Amino acid sequence: MASGSGENMFPEKATDRAEEIAQFLHRMKIKQEQNGVCDQNSTSENGHHQCPIIWRTRSLNAPSPIQQFGPCGRIMRNSAMVMDIISTSTHFQPLFGVFFRALYISNVANTTVGHPGVTVVYKISVDKRMVVFVEAQVLEDPLVINHTCFPVLKDKLMSFREGQDDLTDKIDFIICLGGDGTLLYASSLFQQSVPPVMAFHLGSLGFLTPFKFDSFQDQVTNVLEGHAALTLRSRLRCIIIRKDQEIGKNTKPPTNLLVLNEVVIDRGPSPYLSNIDLYLDGKRITSVQGDGLIVSTPTGSTAYAVAAGASMIHPSVPAIMVTPICPHSLSFRPIVVPAGVELKIAVSRDSRNTAWVSFDGRKRQELKHGDSLRVTTSIYPVPSICAEDQIADWFASLDECLRWNDRKRQKHFDEPEELLTPPDQTPELTHSSSDDTLDSLSERNDGCDN
């Protein structure tokens, strides 16, 4: 191919959707001029239809008109959606950078977190000279106010309120004290790029919180100095499109949320089976009749999904898990689909009731007839800091939290004493030939007894 046509084939990156479509049509026009126009009636010598236009293929990662492969596979559905699927070998990343602004998140309802939390905030604010953001309700907690270090910290802290203050591009580093719910809450505060998250286990389960609080000072120092690795935990982008928005009567923007664990569609308070249609990239694949459906990330595969019978997926695997909840079918098993596909969930027309949807257990709302939920992998993962590395942390959580493959050890066979008898002391009874009969062996045995 000439260099001039090569420049036309790969123009500069489109700045908007209309320009991208125009460039795509221009490339297809060049293909047609080079290879000819497709004729459905044309056949090759072997009798099969042969299209002269070379269309781009669909990969296992996602349906995509434009793809790049290698250690960092890029998926582009359009210029506004770019997702990097990083291979497992490159997920182990050293964490470098200078942190200036930290976000402290804790479970305010857990009274055991109050004093340790003030200690952590004091260390990173005073010793590390970082600007620390905390929730406004943390500054109103009596356990925090009565701490001896609080008077020194009071004027150094920045406060925020969920839903009122936007933290986008204001935070460089997140410290969580609590359980898995605390990390999920921290993820929900960032609907775009998320800073690295360091999660300490002070909750009940702690599957996603690998750090122990006993030696937090040394651990925080190691992380801030760059001696840490990251696990990129993918999130799901969930969009609810109402019936009037679908037909253009409502100009209000649709609900758009990112979830770290799962989005759950269930029958709510209705006594009837939920009847939900499931589409994959616009094609209807099945109808779910049961209590509901779970669409989860690999991180969420060890949460609600595993309780519903799904497999556990390592967070580095680019995938989406689809798990039915109590399906009224013996053959409906959970499935795993590629990370880049788009799932559409809608209430069936003949369903007796509506459905309800929740996002990481929050923001629950009704999904009525004509409404639809679109789910795909977000381009903004959660960079979770590893205590050791991504493999050791995950299997340690499986062992400590879920008791994976925990079973009493089977005993080995004890060797019989007669097998340990020296060859020269072996009883004659064991020396038998093919001519021996039961009667002859019985007589020989009687002779030995005498």
Coordinates of C-alpha atoms in Angstrom, one line a residue:
M1 CA 0.0 0.0 0.0
A2 CA 1.3 3.4 -0.8
S3 CA 2.2 5.8 2.0
G4 CA -0.4 8.3 0.8
S5 CA -3.2 5.8 1.1
G6 CA -1.8 4.7 4.5
E7 CA -2.2 8.2 5.9
N8 CA -5.9 8.2 4.7
M9 CA -6.5 4.8 6.3
F10 CA -5.3 5.9 9.7
P11 CA -6.2 9.6 10.2
E12 CA -5.8 11.5 13.4
K13 CA -7.9 10.6 16.4
A14 CA -11.5 11.8 16.1
T15 CA -12.6 14.6 18.3
D16 CA -16.3 13.7 18.4
R17 CA -18.7 11.0 17.4
A18 CA -19.7 12.6 14.1
E19 CA -16.1 13.0 13.0
E20 CA -15.3 9.4 13.9
I21 CA -18.2 8.1 11.8
A22 CA -17.1 10.3 8.9
Q23 CA -13.6 8.9 9.1
F24 CA -14.9 5.3 9.4
L25 CA -17.1 5.8 6.2
H26 CA -14.1 7.3 4.5
R27 CA -12.0 4.2 5.3
M28 CA -14.7 1.9 4.1
K29 CA -14.9 3.9 0.8
I30 CA -11.2 3.4 0.3
K31 CA -11.6 -0.3 0.9
Q32 CA -14.3 -0.5 -1.7
E33 CA -12.3 1.4 -4.2
Q34 CA -9.3 -1.0 -3.6
N35 CA -11.2 -4.3 -3.4
G36 CA -14.5 -3.6 -5.1
V37 CA -18.1 -3.3 -3.8
C38 CA -19.7 -6.3 -2.1
D39 CA -22.3 -8.1 -4.2
Q40 CA -24.4 -10.7 -2.3
N41 CA -24.9 -12.7 -5.5
S42 CA -21.2 -13.0 -6.4
T43 CA -19.6 -16.4 -5.6
S44 CA -16.0 -17.7 -5.8
E45 CA -14.9 -20.8 -7.7
N46 CA -15.9 -23.1 -4.8
G47 CA -19.4 -21.7 -4.8
H48 CA -19.1 -19.7 -1.6
H49 CA -19.8 -16.0 -1.3
Q50 CA -16.6 -14.0 -1.1
C51 CA -16.8 -10.4 0.1
P52 CA -14.0 -8.2 -1.2
I53 CA -14.4 -5.7 1.7
I54 CA -12.0 -6.5 4.6
W55 CA -14.0 -5.8 7.8
R56 CA -12.3 -5.8 11.2
T57 CA -12.9 -8.8 13.3
R58 CA -14.5 -9.2 16.8
S59 CA -12.0 -10.3 19.4
L60 CA -12.6 -12.3 22.6
N61 CA -12.1 -9.2 24.7
A62 CA -14.9 -7.2 23.1
P63 CA -16.8 -6.3 20.0
S64 CA -14.8 -3.4 18.6
P65 CA -14.3 -1.8 15.2
I66 CA -10.8 -0.7 16.2
Q67 CA -8.4 -2.8 18.2
Q68 CA -4.7 -2.9 19.2
F69 CA -3.1 -6.0 20.6
G70 CA 0.0 -6.6 22.7
P71 CA 0.8 -6.4 26.4
C72 CA -1.8 -3.5 26.7
G73 CA -4.8 -4.3 24.5
R74 CA -6.8 -1.2 23.7
I75 CA -10.5 -1.5 23.1
M76 CA -12.3 1.4 21.3
R77 CA -16.0 1.4 20.6
N78 CA -15.8 5.1 19.8
S79 CA -13.5 8.0 20.6
A80 CA -15.3 8.7 23.9
M81 CA -14.8 5.2 25.3
V82 CA -11.3 3.9 25.5
M83 CA -10.6 0.9 27.8
D84 CA -7.2 -0.6 28.4
I85 CA -7.3 -4.4 29.0
I86 CA -3.9 -5.0 30.7
S87 CA -2.5 -8.5 30.8
T88 CA -2.0 -10.3 34.1
S89 CA 1.8 -9.9 33.9
T90 CA 1.5 -6.1 33.7
H91 CA -1.0 -5.8 36.6
F92 CA 1.9 -6.0 39.1
Q93 CA 2.8 -2.3 39.0
P94 CA 5.2 -0.4 41.3
L95 CA 3.4 2.6 42.8
F96 CA 5.5 5.7 42.3
G97 CA 4.5 9.3 42.8
V98 CA 4.5 12.1 45.3
F99 CA 1.2 12.3 47.3
F100 CA 0.1 15.7 48.6
R101 CA -3.7 15.2 49.2
A102 CA -5.1 12.2 51.0
L103 CA -8.6 11.1 51.6
Y104 CA -9.5 9.3 54.8
I105 CA -12.6 7.0 54.8
S106 CA -13.8 5.0 57.7
N107 CA -17.0 3.3 59.0
V108 CA -18.4 5.9 61.4
A109 CA -20.9 3.4 62.8
N110 CA -18.0 1.2 63.9
T111 CA -16.9 2.6 67.3
T112 CA -13.6 0.7 67.2
V113 CA -12.4 2.8 64.3
G114 CA -12.5 6.2 66.0
H115 CA -9.2 6.3 67.9
P116 CA -7.1 4.3 65.3
G117 CA -8.5 6.6 62.6
V118 CA -7.4 9.8 64.5
T119 CA -3.9 8.2 64.8
V120 CA -3.7 7.5 61.1
V121 CA -4.9 11.0 60.2
Y122 CA -2.4 12.5 62.6
K123 CA 0.5 10.6 61.1
I124 CA -0.2 11.4 57.4
S125 CA -1.2 15.0 58.2
V126 CA 1.6 16.0 60.6
D127 CA 4.4 13.5 59.9
K128 CA 3.9 13.2 56.2
R129 CA 2.7 16.8 55.7
M130 CA -0.2 15.9 53.6
V131 CA -3.6 17.7 53.2
V132 CA -6.2 15.3 54.5
F133 CA -9.9 15.2 53.4
V134 CA -12.4 13.6 55.8
E135 CA -16.2 13.4 55.9
A136 CA -17.9 16.1 57.8
Q137 CA -19.6 13.6 60.0
V138 CA -16.2 12.3 61.1
L139 CA -15.5 15.7 62.6
E140 CA -18.7 15.5 64.5
D141 CA -18.0 12.0 66.0
P142 CA -17.6 12.3 69.9
L143 CA -14.8 9.7 69.8
V144 CA -12.8 11.8 67.4
I145 CA -13.5 15.1 69.2
N146 CA -12.4 13.8 72.6
H147 CA -9.1 12.4 71.2
T148 CA -6.0 14.1 72.5
C149 CA -4.7 14.8 69.0
F150 CA -7.9 16.3 67.7
P151 CA -7.1 20.0 68.7
V152 CA -3.9 19.8 66.6
L153 CA -5.7 18.3 63.6
K154 CA -8.9 20.4 63.7
D155 CA -7.6 23.3 61.6
K156 CA -5.5 21.1 59.3
L157 CA -8.4 18.9 57.9
M158 CA -10.6 19.5 54.9
S159 CA -14.2 18.2 55.1
F160 CA -16.6 17.1 52.4
R161 CA -20.1 15.7 52.2
E162 CA -21.3 13.0 49.8
G163 CA -23.4 14.2 47.0
Q164 CA -22.5 17.9 47.6
D165 CA -18.7 18.1 47.1
D166 CA -17.0 16.7 44.0
L167 CA -13.6 15.0 44.8
T168 CA -12.6 14.5 41.2
D169 CA -9.0 15.4 40.6
K170 CA -8.6 16.6 44.2
I171 CA -7.3 13.4 45.8
D172 CA -4.0 11.7 45.3
F173 CA -4.2 8.9 47.8
I174 CA -7.0 7.1 49.8
I175 CA -6.7 5.4 53.1
C176 CA -9.7 3.2 54.3
L177 CA -10.3 1.9 57.8
G178 CA -13.1 -0.7 58.1
G179 CA -14.4 -3.6 56.1
D180 CA -15.3 -4.3 52.5
G181 CA -18.3 -1.9 52.6
T182 CA -15.9 1.0 53.4
L183 CA -13.9 0.3 50.2
L184 CA -17.1 0.1 48.2
Y185 CA -18.2 3.5 49.6
A186 CA -14.8 5.0 48.7
S187 CA -15.2 3.7 45.1
S188 CA -18.7 5.3 44.8
L189 CA -17.2 8.7 45.6
F190 CA -15.3 8.7 42.4
Q191 CA -17.4 8.2 39.3
Q192 CA -14.3 8.7 37.1
S193 CA -10.6 8.2 37.8
V194 CA -9.9 6.7 41.2
P195 CA -6.7 7.4 43.2
P196 CA -4.7 4.4 44.7
V197 CA -6.6 2.9 47.7
M198 CA -4.9 1.5 50.8
A199 CA -7.4 -0.5 52.8
F200 CA -6.8 -1.5 56.4
H201 CA -8.9 -4.4 57.9
L202 CA -10.9 -3.2 60.9
G203 CA -14.3 -4.6 59.8
S204 CA -16.0 -7.9 59.9
L205 CA -15.0 -9.8 56.7
G206 CA -12.2 -7.9 55.1
F207 CA -11.8 -9.7 51.8
L208 CA -10.8 -6.5 50.0
T209 CA -8.8 -5.0 52.9
P210 CA -5.4 -6.8 52.9
F211 CA -3.5 -4.5 55.3
K212 CA -3.3 -5.2 59.1
F213 CA -3.5 -2.2 61.3
D214 CA -0.9 -3.4 63.8
S215 CA 2.1 -2.0 61.8
F216 CA 0.3 0.7 59.8
Q217 CA 3.1 3.3 60.2
D218 CA 5.7 1.2 58.4
Q219 CA 3.2 0.1 55.8
V220 CA 2.1 3.6 55.0
T221 CA 5.7 4.7 54.8
N222 CA 6.5 1.9 52.4
V223 CA 3.6 2.7 50.1
L224 CA 4.3 6.5 50.0
E225 CA 7.9 5.7 49.1
G226 CA 6.8 3.6 46.2
H227 CA 7.4 0.1 47.6
A228 CA 4.0 -1.3 46.7
A229 CA 2.1 -3.0 43.9
L230 CA -1.4 -2.4 42.5
T231 CA -4.3 -4.6 41.5
L232 CA -6.6 -2.9 39.0
R233 CA -10.1 -3.8 40.0
S234 CA -12.5 -3.3 37.1
R235 CA -15.8 -1.6 37.6
L236 CA -19.1 -1.7 35.8
R237 CA -20.7 1.3 34.2
C238 CA -24.5 1.1 34.7
I239 CA -26.9 3.3 32.8
I240 CA -30.7 3.3 33.5
I241 CA -32.7 4.5 30.5
R242 CA -36.3 5.2 31.3
K243 CA -39.1 4.5 28.8
D244 CA -39.7 8.2 28.1
Q245 CA -36.0 8.8 27.6
E246 CA -35.9 5.9 25.1
I247 CA -38.5 7.6 22.9
G248 CA -37.1 11.1 23.4
K249 CA -39.9 12.6 25.5
N250 CA -37.6 13.2 28.5
T251 CA -34.4 15.2 28.0
K252 CA -33.2 14.5 31.6
P253 CA -29.8 12.7 31.5
P254 CA -30.1 9.0 32.4
T255 CA -28.8 7.5 35.7
N256 CA -25.1 6.7 35.3
L257 CA -23.3 4.9 38.1
L258 CA -20.1 2.9 38.5
V259 CA -20.0 -0.2 40.7
L260 CA -17.1 -2.2 42.1
N261 CA -18.9 -5.4 43.1
E262 CA -22.2 -5.9 41.3
V263 CA -25.5 -4.6 40.1
V264 CA -28.5 -6.7 41.2
I265 CA -31.8 -6.9 39.5
D266 CA -34.5 -8.7 41.6
R267 CA -38.3 -9.0 42.0
G268 CA -38.4 -6.7 45.0
P269 CA -41.5 -7.0 47.3
S270 CA -43.5 -8.9 44.6
P271 CA -44.5 -12.5 45.3
Y272 CA -44.2 -13.4 41.6
L273 CA -41.2 -14.6 39.6
S274 CA -39.2 -11.9 38.0
N275 CA -39.2 -12.1 34.2
I276 CA -36.2 -10.3 32.8
D277 CA -34.9 -10.2 29.3
L278 CA -31.1 -10.3 28.9
Y279 CA -29.4 -8.9 25.8
L280 CA -25.7 -9.1 24.8
D281 CA -24.6 -6.5 22.3
G282 CA -28.2 -6.0 21.1
K283 CA -29.0 -9.7 20.7
R284 CA -31.4 -11.4 23.1
I285 CA -29.8 -14.4 24.7
T286 CA -32.2 -15.5 27.3
S287 CA -35.1 -14.6 29.7
V288 CA -34.4 -14.9 33.4
Q289 CA -37.3 -16.4 35.4
G290 CA -36.5 -16.5 39.1
D291 CA -35.7 -14.2 41.9
G292 CA -33.4 -12.0 39.8
L293 CA -30.0 -11.6 38.2
I294 CA -26.5 -10.6 39.4
V295 CA -24.1 -8.9 37.0
S296 CA -20.8 -8.7 38.8
T297 CA -17.1 -7.8 38.2
P298 CA -14.3 -10.3 39.0
T299 CA -14.0 -8.5 42.3
G300 CA -17.7 -9.0 43.0
S301 CA -17.6 -12.7 42.0
T302 CA -16.6 -13.5 45.6
A303 CA -19.5 -11.5 47.1
Y304 CA -23.2 -12.0 46.3
A305 CA -22.4 -14.0 43.2
V306 CA -20.5 -16.8 44.9
A307 CA -23.3 -17.1 47.4
A308 CA -25.6 -17.7 44.4
G309 CA -23.4 -20.4 43.0
A310 CA -21.0 -18.6 40.7
S311 CA -17.3 -19.3 40.3
M312 CA -14.7 -17.0 41.8
I313 CA -12.6 -15.0 39.3
H314 CA -9.3 -13.3 40.0
P315 CA -9.7 -9.5 39.8
S316 CA -7.0 -9.3 37.1
V317 CA -9.2 -11.3 34.6
P318 CA -11.1 -9.0 32.2
A319 CA -14.6 -10.4 32.4
I320 CA -18.2 -9.9 33.5
M321 CA -20.0 -12.5 35.5
V322 CA -23.7 -13.1 35.0
T323 CA -25.4 -15.1 37.7
P324 CA -29.1 -15.9 38.1
I325 CA -30.7 -15.8 41.6
C326 CA -32.7 -18.9 42.3
P327 CA -33.7 -19.5 38.7
H328 CA -36.7 -21.7 38.1
S329 CA -34.6 -23.9 35.8
L330 CA -32.3 -26.8 36.5
S331 CA -30.0 -25.9 33.6
F332 CA -29.5 -22.2 34.1
R333 CA -25.8 -21.9 35.2
P334 CA -23.8 -18.7 35.7
I335 CA -21.8 -17.5 32.7
V336 CA -18.7 -15.4 32.1
V337 CA -18.7 -12.9 29.2
P338 CA -15.9 -10.7 27.8
A339 CA -15.2 -7.5 29.6
G340 CA -16.0 -5.2 26.6
V341 CA -19.5 -6.4 25.8
E342 CA -22.6 -4.4 26.6
L343 CA -25.4 -6.1 28.5
K344 CA -29.0 -4.9 28.4
I345 CA -31.5 -5.9 31.0
A346 CA -35.2 -5.1 30.7
V347 CA -38.4 -6.3 32.2
S348 CA -40.2 -8.7 29.8
R349 CA -43.4 -7.4 28.3
D350 CA -45.4 -10.3 29.7
S351 CA -43.9 -10.0 33.2
R352 CA -46.5 -9.9 36.0
N353 CA -44.4 -7.4 38.0
T354 CA -41.7 -4.8 37.7
A355 CA -38.1 -5.3 38.9
W356 CA -35.8 -3.5 41.3
V357 CA -32.1 -2.7 40.8
S358 CA -29.4 -1.8 43.3
F359 CA -25.8 -0.8 42.8
D360 CA -23.3 -2.3 45.2
G361 CA -26.2 -2.5 47.7
R362 CA -27.1 1.2 47.4
K363 CA -29.3 3.6 45.4
R364 CA -32.0 1.0 45.0
Q365 CA -34.7 2.0 42.4
E366 CA -37.5 0.4 40.4
L367 CA -37.1 -0.8 36.9
K368 CA -40.5 -0.5 35.2
H369 CA -41.9 -1.9 31.9
G370 CA -40.2 -0.1 29.0
D371 CA -37.1 0.8 31.1
S372 CA -33.8 -0.7 30.5
L373 CA -30.4 -1.1 32.3
R374 CA -27.2 -1.0 30.2
V375 CA -24.1 -2.6 31.8
T376 CA -20.5 -2.7 30.5
T377 CA -17.0 -2.5 31.9
S378 CA -15.9 1.0 32.9
I379 CA -12.7 2.6 31.7
Y380 CA -12.0 3.7 35.3
P381 CA -10.8 0.8 37.5
V382 CA -10.0 1.0 41.2
P383 CA -6.3 0.7 41.8
S384 CA -6.1 -1.3 45.0
I385 CA -2.7 -1.3 46.8
C386 CA -1.5 -4.8 47.6
A387 CA -0.1 -5.8 50.9
E388 CA 2.2 -8.4 49.2
D389 CA 1.2 -9.0 45.6
Q390 CA -2.0 -9.6 43.6
I391 CA -1.7 -13.4 43.7
A392 CA -0.8 -13.8 47.4
D393 CA -3.4 -11.2 48.6
W394 CA -6.2 -12.9 46.7
F395 CA -5.5 -16.4 47.9
A396 CA -4.9 -15.2 51.4
S397 CA -8.4 -13.6 51.4
L398 CA -9.9 -16.9 50.0
D399 CA -8.3 -18.8 52.8
E400 CA -8.9 -16.4 55.7
C401 CA -12.3 -15.1 54.8
L402 CA -14.1 -17.8 52.9
R403 CA -12.1 -20.9 54.2
W404 CA -11.6 -22.0 50.6
N405 CA -10.8 -25.7 50.3
D406 CA -10.7 -26.0 54.1
R407 CA -10.9 -29.7 54.9
K408 CA -9.5 -32.0 57.5
R409 CA -6.5 -33.8 56.1
Q410 CA -7.0 -37.4 55.0
K411 CA -4.8 -39.9 56.9
H412 CA -2.3 -42.0 55.0
F413 CA -2.3 -45.9 55.1
D414 CA -0.4 -47.6 58.0
E415 CA 1.9 -50.3 56.6
P416 CA 0.9 -53.8 57.9
E417 CA 3.5 -55.5 60.0
E418 CA 3.5 -58.6 57.8
L419 CA 4.7 -56.5 54.9
L420 CA 7.7 -55.4 57.0
T421 CA 8.7 -59.1 57.8
P422 CA 12.2 -60.0 56.4
P423 CA 12.1 -62.3 53.3
D424 CA 13.8 -65.2 55.1
Q425 CA 11.1 -65.2 57.8
T426 CA 8.2 -65.2 55.4
P427 CA 5.6 -67.9 56.4
E428 CA 5.3 -70.8 54.0
L429 CA 1.6 -70.1 53.5
T430 CA 2.5 -67.2 51.3
H431 CA 4.5 -69.5 48.9
S432 CA 1.8 -70.9 46.7
S433 CA 1.7 -72.0 43.1
S434 CA -0.9 -72.3 40.5
D435 CA -1.3 -76.0 41.3
D436 CA -2.5 -75.2 44.9
T437 CA -6.2 -75.8 45.6
L438 CA -8.3 -74.6 48.5
D439 CA -8.1 -78.1 50.1
S440 CA -4.3 -78.3 49.8
L441 CA -3.9 -74.8 51.3
S442 CA -6.2 -75.7 54.1
E443 CA -4.2 -78.9 54.9
R444 CA -1.0 -76.9 54.8
N445 CA -2.5 -74.4 57.2
D446 CA -3.6 -77.1 59.6
G447 CA 0.0 -78.5 59.6
C448 CA 1.4 -75.1 60.5
D449 CA -1.0 -74.9 63.4
N450 CA 0.2 -78.2 64.8

